Amino acid sequence: MLKKLSQTILGKASQTLGTGRFMALCLLLPALYLQVLDPGFMQNFRNSIFDYYQQWQPREPIADQPVAVLDIDEKSLLQLGQWPWPRNYLAAMVQNVTRMGGIVIGFDMVFAEEDRLSPNKIAQNVGSLSPSTEQELNSLQSFDQVFANQLARSRAVLGIAVNPSRKDVNNLGVDRVATIANLGPNPVPYLRKFPGLIGNIEVLDKAASGRGMISLDQGFDGIVRRVPLANVVDGKVIPTLALDMLRVATGRNVISQVDDQGMVGFKVAGTLVPTDKFGRIWIKYSEFDPTRYISTVDVITGQIDPKKIAGKFLLVGTSATGLKDLRSSPLQSSLPGVEMHLQLLENILTQSYLFRLDYFAVLEWAGTAGTGLFLILLVPIVGARMTMFLLMFISSVAISSSLYLFSEFSLLIDVSYTLFISLLVYINLVYFNYLSTEKERTQIRTAFSHYLSPDLVSQLSESPDSLVLGGEEKEMTFLFSDIRDFTGISENYRDNPQGLTHLINRFLTPLTDEILSHKGTIDKYMGDAIMAFWNAPLDTPDHEILAARAALTMQKRLEALNHDLKEEAEQEKRPYRALRMGIGLNTGTCIVGNLGSAQRFDYSVLGDPVNLASRLEGQSKTYGLSIIVGEDTAKKLTNFALIELDLIAVKGRSGAVTVYGLLGDENHANNPEFLKCKETAHALLEAYRSQNWDVAREKAKELKIINPHLAILSDLYLDRLAAFELNQPPANWDGIYRATTK
């Protein structure tokens, strides 16, 4: 019931809108719904578009670059040994940076274990030391303490890493993370939550000025595009490394700003760092600049110009390939991970942000809906060519506008989905308009095919100059068919003319199919009658055989129709009356072509063979057979099941013709029962024409017994024999039966 109702609704909608518009709407609506859902693959594609924006116009770095990287590079590893180094090296680095005037140092790394190279650790790990040596080593200050002492005298922020899956990590330093004040609602519901974090050992954590998150979010393709300025661990808001470095540098607390929709941003020293509602910020990248990377070994040894350090934010990270801290950005596939923190920190310091506001998605959705509906309305009216230029104009305006907004205002607006769906809608509309045009052409051809044969329509389509008055002489085979006792059948539908029309259509349709499938041409319908011919307008070899096969299959289709009609009558509990049909076939030379007047003409035929075919159909009920064949047709059907019926002069024609009954095809012609029937019918005619009435009577009775379907034929001859016994034929009797009816 529901399926039927939905089909009805869809059908009415399709009729109201038109197929093209309806299908385009069926494409547009799911596309709009998908845009609302915004699944991961769409986000990835949109992010790729935004990558192209940045590649097209990356951020211009300022001349006085405020951020530099203390790089644990290949040079440093070569001179100082493999990583991790003794932490007294790092203490020397922090000391020199502080002395040279660095603002704050941020470590893009976590010190989660004690330094195994400290003197006390060496004493523990080397078991063969003398007691005095071991005592001397244990008396020395650990490198962790050396490092911690220097951290306490400097402004340094240590990195901490959130763990996405496990709670049972060290969780060191959570209670010492600087508290973020709230301006408005609590930000915790809007920030991403993690079960635990990996912090620094206590001696270092206590000495540090701050702690910042170094974990980075990356897309499905591994590219870091936007990072959270804070995350939540065990209800505690953890700032990112860059944010806590700013807190330490300014000496001012970080304040979260939240509204009813979610996060607005974080304020540092009165300056708002805007984020999306989940506390994330899009990084606006500049080109990678290796000159901003200072080799750590040069800082540790003091072989660096202090001007490169003074007044800068310093990030400690690694570019060494073996340490595997490599990430991807929209501009470059392989970068040191610390570069992302550098770019983020510089975005904040220079107030250079990318904006992807929440309502942009609504605008993009409205653009898709508006453009799609505009095309659905306009394409069927204006046409494909005009709307193609319109679509190109809309596309160019949309693309140039989005690029302009990015270039001038750093706004991230994606028009690719809108343009893609608009293109699909346009293609859909053009395709269905094309189908509609083809359908109209087909309907026109079909309409003409009701009056002309399909072959003729095709021929005229290919050669319109043949549509002129005139004809040609051709040998052709003709078929006439008619329902027997149609008047009596019509009386049953006296109060239901529509039912009679439906019945005639059910009768004519399968018969027409058989004629056309056997390469025949329908000349005309005359109520319940069909006139068809073969070998025109196109030459058709063996047209007599094709016509005979068509006649036989027409009878089979009629049997199937009668079976259906009988079942319907039984179900509806009404009387059943079988349809019976007579067919006449004849072959001869006629005039065929465009016959009529200069104002109106039909493709038809003229000639005596046509009239004879019609008369033979009329005689089918006289002989009690379904298919009557003229002698010229019979000459070509030597392999078919034919029996000679009579020598007859039909009404309106003085000359006599031998007529035959077509009982079946080649297979039936070899049936023993048919062969006996054919032999008996031949003997009947010989005795009849030689006026041997007794033998003829005997053969007529025998024929009825052999094949009860020939009972009418048998009775016909028995009646003639009875009449001749009463009134002998004249001496010049020629055996011709002269029909008095059509």
XYZ file of C-alpha atoms in Angstrom:
742
model
C 0.000 0.000 0.000
C 2.766 2.407 1.009
C 4.833 1.435 -2.040
C 1.869 2.049 -4.328
C 1.165 5.414 -2.676
C 4.793 6.510 -3.044
C 4.820 5.457 -6.690
C 1.623 7.441 -7.267
C 3.055 10.543 -5.595
C 6.315 10.267 -7.528
C 4.414 9.721 -10.758
C 2.270 12.810 -10.239
C 5.308 14.865 -9.244
C 7.110 13.724 -12.397
C 4.114 14.660 -14.560
C 3.774 18.063 -12.889
C 7.444 19.055 -13.031
C 8.459 17.179 -16.150
C 10.836 14.236 -16.094
C 14.005 16.346 -16.436
C 13.122 18.750 -13.640
C 11.866 15.938 -11.434
C 15.077 13.913 -11.841
C 17.200 17.036 -11.315
C 15.272 17.742 -8.122
C 15.796 14.120 -7.048
C 19.520 14.727 -7.524
C 19.593 18.131 -5.821
C 17.692 17.240 -2.643
C 19.995 14.351 -1.541
C 22.990 16.521 -2.443
C 21.699 19.271 -0.149
C 21.080 16.732 2.614
C 24.605 15.372 2.165
C 25.952 18.909 2.425
C 24.170 19.278 5.769
C 25.602 15.968 7.036
C 29.071 16.997 5.856
C 30.705 13.521 6.024
C 34.428 13.053 6.349
C 35.175 12.647 2.644
C 33.509 15.993 1.907
C 35.507 17.680 4.662
C 38.721 16.239 3.223
C 37.852 17.447 -0.259
C 36.966 20.910 1.055
C 40.220 21.038 3.010
C 42.091 20.213 -0.184
C 40.450 23.204 -1.845
C 41.562 25.405 1.036
C 45.088 24.005 0.600
C 45.063 25.310 -2.962
C 44.087 28.731 -1.646
C 47.169 28.795 0.602
C 49.401 27.452 -2.134
C 48.099 30.184 -4.421
C 48.703 32.929 -1.869
C 50.653 31.883 1.248
C 51.028 34.236 4.177
C 53.734 36.851 3.744
C 56.212 36.657 6.647
C 57.053 39.947 8.335
C 60.574 41.306 8.036
C 61.312 41.219 11.766
C 60.419 37.601 12.375
C 59.347 37.186 16.018
C 59.773 33.411 16.260
C 62.798 31.191 15.716
C 63.547 27.509 16.175
C 66.427 26.055 18.146
C 66.935 23.079 15.911
C 68.281 19.707 16.960
C 69.551 19.141 13.448
C 71.989 16.780 11.794
C 74.881 19.142 12.543
C 74.050 19.159 16.261
C 73.753 15.384 16.422
C 77.070 15.013 14.604
C 78.919 17.225 17.073
C 77.103 16.442 20.327
C 76.169 12.802 19.771
C 72.909 10.964 19.452
C 69.704 12.128 21.027
C 68.755 12.330 23.857
C 71.649 14.432 25.061
C 72.672 14.885 28.668
C 70.365 17.516 30.025
C 73.233 19.699 31.167
C 73.548 20.457 27.419
C 69.966 21.705 27.456
C 70.692 23.674 30.612
C 73.568 25.418 28.811
C 71.251 26.141 25.885
C 68.571 27.688 28.134
C 71.196 29.683 30.001
C 72.626 31.147 26.773
C 69.184 31.947 25.355
C 68.202 33.753 28.529
C 71.510 35.629 28.576
C 71.086 36.673 24.924
C 67.610 38.104 25.590
C 65.225 35.449 24.325
C 61.667 36.203 25.439
C 60.490 32.670 26.212
C 61.561 29.150 25.309
C 59.032 26.474 24.371
C 60.032 22.816 24.164
C 58.316 20.755 21.453
C 59.188 17.610 23.379
C 58.346 15.821 26.613
C 60.851 14.862 29.333
C 58.893 11.944 30.743
C 61.902 9.976 32.090
C 64.956 10.880 34.132
C 68.207 11.577 32.311
C 69.963 8.208 32.086
C 73.289 10.044 31.511
C 73.224 11.825 34.906
C 76.148 10.902 37.207
C 73.917 9.094 39.692
C 72.318 7.054 36.864
C 75.747 6.077 35.580
C 76.685 4.874 39.065
C 73.530 2.752 39.149
C 73.928 1.348 35.648
C 77.636 0.511 35.776
C 78.085 -2.269 38.335
C 81.918 -2.594 38.246
C 82.710 0.830 39.761
C 84.692 1.083 42.948
C 82.786 2.252 46.040
C 84.702 5.515 46.070
C 83.947 6.210 42.432
C 80.316 5.329 42.939
C 80.125 7.567 45.995
C 81.747 10.429 44.098
C 79.300 10.093 41.197
C 76.307 10.000 43.530
C 77.523 13.130 45.231
C 77.422 15.047 41.973
C 74.305 16.973 41.032
C 72.045 15.173 38.528
C 71.722 16.669 35.091
C 67.960 16.844 35.597
C 68.556 19.104 38.589
C 71.069 21.180 36.618
C 68.479 21.578 33.880
C 65.733 22.332 36.415
C 67.839 25.005 38.107
C 68.336 26.765 34.800
C 64.653 26.431 33.904
C 63.774 28.097 37.189
C 65.990 31.078 36.277
C 64.428 31.400 32.809
C 61.020 31.680 31.172
C 60.501 28.227 29.714
C 57.421 26.224 28.787
C 57.694 22.440 28.673
C 55.688 20.336 26.282
C 53.050 17.840 27.380
C 51.295 15.316 25.143
C 47.672 14.208 25.443
C 46.913 10.522 25.044
C 43.869 9.732 22.866
C 43.152 6.225 24.172
C 44.698 5.502 27.559
C 44.093 6.930 31.012
C 46.880 4.970 32.732
C 49.736 7.246 31.589
C 51.930 9.322 33.907
C 49.577 12.366 34.008
C 52.467 14.365 35.500
C 51.965 18.062 36.070
C 48.213 18.218 35.486
C 47.689 20.058 38.744
C 50.362 22.622 37.826
C 48.865 23.539 34.431
C 47.951 27.233 34.522
C 44.250 27.787 35.112
C 42.350 29.394 32.256
C 39.743 31.897 33.398
C 36.272 31.840 31.835
C 34.450 34.741 30.253
C 30.974 33.347 29.796
C 29.937 29.679 29.990
C 32.333 26.848 30.796
C 34.419 25.969 27.703
C 34.863 22.302 28.674
C 31.749 21.015 26.796
C 33.084 22.439 23.526
C 36.718 21.301 23.725
C 38.035 17.892 22.762
C 38.509 15.559 25.711
C 41.331 13.082 26.324
C 41.614 10.402 29.031
C 45.167 11.219 30.054
C 48.398 13.062 29.321
C 52.119 12.413 29.341
C 53.910 15.079 31.333
C 57.439 15.886 32.435
C 59.237 14.475 35.434
C 58.434 16.351 38.608
C 61.812 18.067 39.119
C 61.584 19.697 35.700
C 57.851 20.361 35.821
C 58.126 22.234 39.119
C 60.905 24.428 37.735
C 59.183 25.308 34.440
C 57.245 28.536 33.994
C 54.522 26.785 32.036
C 53.272 23.662 30.358
C 51.749 23.529 26.892
C 50.222 20.846 24.746
C 52.374 19.810 21.788
C 49.923 17.267 20.296
C 48.706 18.292 16.832
C 45.522 17.351 15.004
C 46.021 16.219 11.449
C 43.563 15.446 8.712
C 42.814 12.092 7.096
C 45.626 12.812 4.624
C 48.137 13.645 7.379
C 48.131 17.411 6.763
C 48.026 19.741 9.769
C 45.547 22.492 8.863
C 43.972 23.538 12.132
C 45.012 22.885 15.700
C 43.181 23.198 19.020
C 44.302 26.061 21.258
C 43.230 23.917 24.208
C 42.072 20.414 25.077
C 40.576 18.872 28.197
C 42.141 16.166 30.384
C 40.276 15.014 33.493
C 38.184 18.208 33.495
C 41.257 20.421 33.227
C 41.684 22.765 30.265
C 45.188 22.296 28.824
C 46.477 25.175 26.642
C 48.550 24.552 23.561
C 52.297 25.250 23.672
C 51.992 28.542 21.775
C 49.177 29.805 23.992
C 51.058 29.096 27.230
C 54.218 30.656 25.831
C 52.228 33.857 25.294
C 50.904 33.640 28.850
C 54.431 33.295 30.228
C 55.771 36.051 27.960
C 53.042 38.561 28.913
C 52.600 37.512 32.521
C 48.840 37.646 32.014
C 46.339 34.842 32.480
C 44.622 33.265 29.488
C 40.857 33.823 29.404
C 38.421 31.655 27.425
C 35.512 33.416 25.756
C 32.390 31.347 25.122
C 28.882 32.129 23.900
C 25.751 30.031 23.442
C 27.073 28.555 20.187
C 30.430 27.457 21.579
C 33.953 28.799 21.759
C 34.651 32.317 20.517
C 38.369 32.306 21.288
C 41.027 32.879 23.949
C 42.212 36.248 25.238
C 45.850 36.860 26.082
C 46.855 40.257 27.453
C 43.541 41.690 26.276
C 43.933 40.415 22.695
C 41.424 37.855 21.397
C 42.702 34.866 19.482
C 39.573 33.781 17.537
C 38.738 30.091 17.147
C 35.868 28.012 15.824
C 33.211 26.786 18.239
C 35.410 23.819 19.182
C 38.394 25.970 20.122
C 40.390 25.245 16.967
C 42.334 27.704 14.847
C 43.170 27.434 11.158
C 46.899 27.953 10.592
C 47.715 30.459 7.886
C 51.031 29.162 6.605
C 53.939 31.070 5.166
C 56.598 29.415 3.048
C 59.122 27.319 4.960
C 62.193 29.447 5.746
C 65.275 27.455 6.825
C 67.020 30.668 7.951
C 64.689 30.757 10.946
C 66.190 27.487 12.181
C 69.234 27.930 14.459
C 71.442 24.914 15.054
C 71.238 23.974 18.735
C 74.935 23.175 18.954
C 75.737 26.784 18.071
C 73.561 28.037 20.920
C 74.996 25.565 23.413
C 78.582 26.486 22.482
C 77.759 30.187 22.312
C 78.792 30.453 18.667
C 75.718 32.395 17.599
C 75.015 36.059 17.042
C 72.896 37.193 20.047
C 70.795 39.331 17.658
C 69.270 36.128 16.317
C 68.014 35.314 19.798
C 67.218 38.629 21.402
C 63.559 39.594 21.562
C 62.313 36.373 20.012
C 60.087 33.513 20.976
C 62.223 30.381 20.777
C 60.890 26.914 20.040
C 63.074 23.878 20.638
C 62.457 21.125 18.133
C 64.136 18.823 15.666
C 64.527 18.626 11.924
C 66.839 15.602 12.025
C 65.382 12.851 9.866
C 66.295 10.075 12.280
C 64.172 11.580 15.073
C 61.054 11.237 12.869
C 59.248 14.376 14.002
C 58.017 15.234 10.507
C 54.602 16.604 9.523
C 52.828 17.846 6.403
C 51.336 21.271 5.736
C 49.207 22.551 2.843
C 52.408 24.011 1.371
C 54.883 21.192 1.882
C 54.662 17.447 2.389
C 57.549 17.025 4.861
C 58.287 19.603 7.556
C 59.700 19.491 11.098
C 56.821 19.133 13.537
C 57.990 22.249 15.391
C 57.211 24.281 12.254
C 53.480 23.967 13.007
C 53.996 25.536 16.446
C 56.110 28.272 14.854
C 53.409 29.052 12.305
C 50.660 29.058 14.940
C 52.628 31.296 17.288
C 53.411 33.716 14.495
C 49.749 33.755 13.394
C 48.814 34.885 16.891
C 51.654 37.393 17.248
C 50.909 39.014 13.866
C 47.122 38.615 14.129
C 47.141 36.780 10.789
C 44.243 34.358 10.881
C 42.228 32.238 8.543
C 38.487 32.450 9.151
C 36.039 29.672 8.542
C 32.957 30.986 10.330
C 30.131 28.645 11.264
C 27.543 30.377 9.072
C 29.736 29.918 5.990
C 28.376 26.374 5.732
C 24.831 27.805 5.652
C 25.819 30.249 2.897
C 27.419 27.440 0.881
C 24.293 25.310 1.308
C 22.105 28.225 0.217
C 24.370 28.732 -2.803
C 23.970 25.076 -3.810
C 20.200 25.208 -3.341
C 19.780 28.539 -5.126
C 21.980 27.690 -8.104
C 20.441 24.227 -8.465
C 16.849 25.506 -8.337
C 17.732 28.361 -10.678
C 19.053 25.882 -13.247
C 16.061 23.553 -12.766
C 13.730 26.467 -13.466
C 15.678 27.997 -16.329
C 17.291 25.221 -18.401
C 14.037 23.722 -19.774
C 12.798 27.240 -20.644
C 15.867 29.002 -22.016
C 17.706 25.984 -23.378
C 21.056 24.300 -22.824
C 23.263 26.720 -24.756
C 22.174 29.891 -22.982
C 22.237 28.273 -19.553
C 25.678 26.836 -20.258
C 27.030 30.373 -20.616
C 25.059 31.338 -17.529
C 26.558 28.444 -15.565
C 30.034 29.419 -16.751
C 29.372 32.994 -15.621
C 28.102 31.856 -12.209
C 31.102 29.554 -11.817
C 33.609 32.261 -12.701
C 31.951 34.746 -10.331
C 31.836 32.181 -7.511
C 35.467 31.117 -7.941
C 36.807 34.671 -8.306
C 34.743 35.830 -5.326
C 36.008 33.051 -3.075
C 39.599 33.779 -4.127
C 39.094 37.494 -3.535
C 37.640 36.915 -0.066
C 40.590 34.681 0.782
C 43.139 37.128 -0.571
C 41.702 40.253 1.045
C 40.030 38.954 4.207
C 41.527 35.465 4.761
C 38.040 33.910 4.538
C 37.733 30.210 3.712
C 34.662 29.725 1.541
C 34.243 26.569 -0.527
C 32.314 26.872 -3.798
C 33.548 23.597 -5.286
C 30.652 21.484 -3.997
C 28.103 24.033 -5.195
C 29.675 24.110 -8.653
C 29.982 20.320 -8.808
C 26.318 19.764 -7.913
C 25.249 22.564 -10.270
C 27.164 20.893 -13.079
C 25.502 17.541 -12.309
C 22.070 19.211 -12.253
C 22.835 20.938 -15.551
C 24.011 17.704 -17.190
C 20.927 15.925 -15.843
C 18.593 18.592 -17.253
C 20.344 18.656 -20.621
C 20.290 14.867 -20.804
C 16.592 14.591 -20.019
C 15.814 17.476 -22.364
C 17.630 15.495 -25.032
C 15.648 12.389 -24.113
C 12.444 14.422 -24.214
C 13.305 15.701 -27.677
C 14.100 12.194 -28.833
C 10.872 10.962 -27.280
C 8.901 13.635 -29.115
C 10.572 12.631 -32.372
C 9.797 9.012 -31.662
C 6.198 9.895 -30.859
C 5.921 11.738 -34.160
C 7.401 8.780 -35.996
C 5.083 6.458 -34.099
C 2.106 8.652 -34.890
C 2.937 8.503 -38.596
C 3.470 4.778 -38.246
C -0.211 4.472 -37.378
C -0.896 5.589 -40.943
C 2.240 4.416 -42.718
C 4.430 1.408 -42.185
C 7.446 1.837 -39.840
C 9.754 0.891 -42.709
C 8.191 3.590 -44.840
C 8.593 6.137 -42.059
C 12.280 5.224 -41.786
C 12.679 5.384 -45.538
C 10.971 8.755 -45.719
C 13.118 10.035 -42.843
C 16.258 9.086 -44.730
C 14.931 10.202 -48.105
C 12.269 12.945 -47.772
C 12.315 13.567 -51.546
C 10.478 10.268 -51.978
C 7.401 11.901 -50.429
C 5.834 12.696 -53.817
C 2.792 11.519 -55.695
C 3.340 8.386 -57.810
C 3.770 4.601 -57.707
C 5.611 1.605 -59.070
C 4.706 -1.856 -60.225
C 5.821 -4.670 -57.896
C 4.985 -8.251 -57.121
C 3.654 -8.357 -53.591
C 1.865 -10.582 -51.114
C -1.260 -9.294 -49.419
C -2.963 -10.253 -46.181
C -6.491 -9.492 -45.064
C -7.772 -10.531 -41.654
C -11.146 -10.055 -40.026
C -13.053 -11.161 -36.925
C -15.879 -13.517 -37.752
C -19.355 -12.598 -36.549
C -18.128 -9.253 -35.265
C -21.658 -7.885 -35.320
C -22.781 -10.485 -32.773
C -19.798 -9.717 -30.562
C -20.517 -5.981 -30.755
C -24.057 -6.569 -29.480
C -22.620 -7.895 -26.219
C -20.912 -4.516 -25.765
C -23.957 -2.454 -26.686
C -23.861 -0.696 -23.299
C -20.067 -0.678 -23.011
C -18.447 0.905 -26.085
C -15.214 1.474 -24.172
C -15.037 -2.245 -23.455
C -15.453 -3.002 -27.156
C -12.668 -0.568 -28.004
C -10.411 -2.200 -25.427
C -11.187 -5.643 -26.849
C -10.373 -4.549 -30.402
C -7.104 -3.029 -29.236
C -6.185 -6.267 -27.464
C -6.999 -8.128 -30.671
C -5.186 -5.867 -33.132
C -2.020 -5.227 -31.114
C -0.548 -8.776 -31.050
C -1.571 -9.403 -34.661
C 0.129 -6.178 -35.723
C 3.247 -7.207 -33.802
C 3.440 -10.447 -35.769
C 2.983 -8.729 -39.128
C 5.691 -6.177 -38.372
C 8.058 -8.768 -36.901
C 7.740 -10.710 -40.156
C 8.713 -7.593 -42.168
C 5.191 -6.763 -43.251
C 3.705 -3.309 -43.734
C 0.370 -2.339 -42.204
C -1.641 -0.582 -44.889
C -4.721 0.208 -42.837
C -7.125 -0.887 -40.107
C -10.787 -1.172 -40.982
C -12.578 -1.595 -37.698
C -11.632 -5.103 -36.648
C -9.954 -5.858 -39.993
C -6.292 -5.521 -40.977
C -4.825 -5.014 -44.427
C -1.097 -5.624 -44.779
C 1.385 -6.311 -47.552
C 4.928 -7.528 -48.146
C 7.773 -6.546 -50.489
C 7.132 -2.807 -50.255
C 8.310 -0.188 -49.587
C 11.469 -2.254 -49.144
C 12.310 -5.305 -51.198
C 11.663 -8.439 -49.135
C 12.886 -11.789 -50.467
C 10.548 -14.759 -49.832
C 7.714 -12.398 -48.999
C 5.153 -15.174 -49.567
C 6.811 -17.336 -46.889
C 7.035 -14.424 -44.455
C 3.351 -13.645 -44.972
C 2.401 -17.306 -44.385
C 4.454 -17.439 -41.183
C 2.850 -14.213 -40.016
C -0.630 -15.648 -40.636
C 0.153 -18.816 -38.669
C 1.623 -16.919 -35.707
C -1.350 -14.545 -35.774
C -3.561 -17.572 -35.174
C -1.387 -18.657 -32.238
C -1.566 -15.193 -30.713
C -5.344 -15.274 -31.085
C -5.458 -18.611 -29.235
C -3.465 -17.047 -26.369
C -5.815 -14.059 -26.295
C -8.857 -16.340 -26.180
C -7.310 -18.218 -23.261
C -6.927 -14.954 -21.338
C -10.454 -13.823 -22.225
C -11.878 -17.111 -21.027
C -10.102 -16.841 -17.659
C -11.313 -13.265 -17.246
C -14.892 -14.271 -18.062
C -14.783 -17.107 -15.524
C -13.408 -14.794 -12.830
C -16.059 -12.152 -13.560
C -18.777 -14.844 -13.942
C -19.999 -13.674 -17.326
C -20.550 -15.493 -20.618
C -17.472 -16.197 -22.700
C -17.413 -15.940 -26.454
C -14.273 -16.907 -28.313
C -12.892 -14.678 -31.045
C -12.502 -16.361 -34.405
C -10.569 -14.906 -37.302
C -10.340 -15.419 -41.022
C -7.225 -14.618 -43.050
C -6.802 -14.342 -46.796
C -3.386 -14.435 -48.525
C -2.707 -13.686 -52.145
C 0.279 -12.770 -54.307
C 0.355 -10.741 -57.493
C 1.649 -7.687 -59.303
C 0.184 -4.328 -58.213
C 0.831 -0.629 -58.236
C 2.297 0.557 -54.937
C 3.269 4.072 -53.909
C 1.900 7.434 -52.835
C -1.615 7.303 -54.226
C -4.227 10.045 -53.923
C -4.316 13.716 -54.795
C -1.736 16.486 -54.691
C -3.320 17.741 -51.440
C -3.485 14.402 -49.662
C -2.144 10.980 -50.487
C -1.466 7.666 -48.795
C 1.131 5.015 -49.341
C -1.040 2.157 -50.565
C -1.611 -0.419 -53.297
C -3.949 -0.871 -56.248
C -4.643 -3.997 -58.277
C -6.713 -7.143 -58.717
C -4.496 -9.302 -56.398
C -5.417 -6.979 -53.524
C -9.143 -7.434 -54.122
C -8.722 -11.175 -54.458
C -6.922 -11.382 -51.099
C -9.881 -9.585 -49.523
C -12.358 -11.972 -51.156
C -10.350 -15.010 -50.024
C -10.546 -13.791 -46.435
C -14.310 -13.533 -46.827
C -14.487 -17.141 -48.073
C -12.593 -18.503 -45.060
C -15.844 -19.021 -43.158
C -17.370 -20.762 -46.214
C -14.681 -23.432 -46.089
C -14.409 -23.440 -42.270
C -10.684 -22.690 -42.298
C -8.783 -19.849 -40.682
C -6.324 -19.184 -43.510
C -7.159 -19.259 -47.220
C -4.319 -18.908 -49.729
C -4.426 -17.959 -53.403
C -2.735 -20.117 -55.997
C 0.146 -17.693 -56.707
C 1.026 -17.618 -53.037
C 0.666 -21.392 -52.721
C 3.276 -21.917 -55.446
C 5.916 -20.535 -53.062
C 4.680 -22.524 -50.051
C 5.541 -25.976 -51.310
C 6.973 -27.018 -47.923
C 3.992 -25.799 -45.874
C 0.957 -27.826 -44.829
C -1.416 -26.853 -47.663
C -4.495 -28.624 -48.936
C -6.319 -27.680 -52.095
C -9.871 -26.526 -51.318
C -11.656 -25.506 -54.496
C -11.657 -23.803 -57.848
C -13.616 -20.632 -57.168
C -14.699 -17.477 -58.924
C -15.116 -14.939 -56.142
C -17.836 -12.314 -56.291
C -17.000 -9.453 -58.601
C -14.421 -11.471 -60.542
C -15.065 -13.598 -63.597
C -11.831 -15.571 -63.614
C -11.497 -18.601 -61.350
C -8.562 -19.353 -59.030
C -7.537 -22.424 -57.159
C -7.617 -21.784 -53.428
C -5.825 -23.611 -50.667
C -6.133 -23.992 -46.937
C -3.010 -23.304 -44.866
C -3.024 -25.738 -41.924
C 0.548 -25.368 -40.606
C 4.228 -24.848 -41.256
C 6.933 -27.159 -42.585
C 6.921 -29.355 -39.491
C 3.190 -29.909 -39.713
C 3.536 -30.719 -43.419
C 5.412 -33.923 -42.475
C 2.834 -35.031 -39.918
C 1.386 -38.450 -40.947
C -2.131 -37.337 -40.020
C -1.816 -34.272 -42.255
C -0.404 -36.327 -45.129
C -3.405 -38.639 -44.919
C -5.723 -35.638 -44.741
C -4.072 -34.060 -47.779
C -4.340 -37.300 -49.751
C -8.031 -37.659 -48.884
C -8.802 -34.019 -49.794
C -7.049 -34.495 -53.138
C -9.056 -37.666 -53.839
C -12.263 -35.836 -52.887
C -11.601 -33.078 -55.419
C -10.689 -35.551 -58.195
C -13.891 -37.524 -57.669
C -15.946 -34.322 -57.372
C -14.600 -32.801 -60.604
C -15.011 -36.115 -62.485
C -18.650 -36.253 -61.206
C -17.978 -39.518 -59.356
C -20.452 -38.553 -56.619
C -20.320 -41.770 -54.614
C -16.522 -41.726 -54.247
C -16.601 -38.006 -53.557
C -19.225 -38.531 -50.819
C -17.155 -41.317 -49.293
C -13.979 -39.179 -49.273
C -15.853 -36.189 -47.794
C -17.065 -38.312 -44.887
C -13.603 -39.816 -44.457
C -12.044 -36.345 -44.393
C -14.271 -35.327 -41.484
C -13.193 -38.360 -39.514
C -9.491 -37.832 -40.175
C -9.569 -34.150 -39.205
C -12.691 -32.901 -37.384
C -11.476 -29.320 -37.951
C -12.340 -29.850 -41.638
C -15.956 -30.729 -40.839
C -17.317 -27.548 -42.481
C -15.312 -28.247 -45.629
C -16.567 -31.815 -45.648
C -20.207 -30.741 -45.130
C -19.816 -28.120 -47.873
C -18.999 -30.814 -50.400
C -21.655 -33.173 -49.055
C -24.253 -30.407 -49.575
C -22.994 -29.776 -53.108
C -23.113 -33.510 -53.869
C -26.701 -33.755 -52.574
C -27.705 -30.821 -54.762
C -26.044 -32.309 -57.832
C -27.808 -35.620 -57.295
C -31.116 -33.780 -57.500
C -30.028 -31.479 -60.297
C -27.180 -32.742 -62.413
C -24.673 -30.076 -63.520
C -24.776 -29.083 -67.185
C -22.751 -30.971 -69.734
C -20.216 -28.131 -69.981
C -19.721 -27.940 -66.167
C -16.128 -26.838 -65.449
C -16.012 -27.626 -61.731
C -15.807 -23.942 -60.792
C -17.717 -22.752 -57.754
C -19.057 -19.240 -58.283
C -19.398 -17.407 -55.010
C -22.465 -15.239 -54.539
C -21.222 -13.513 -51.369
C -18.058 -11.734 -50.368
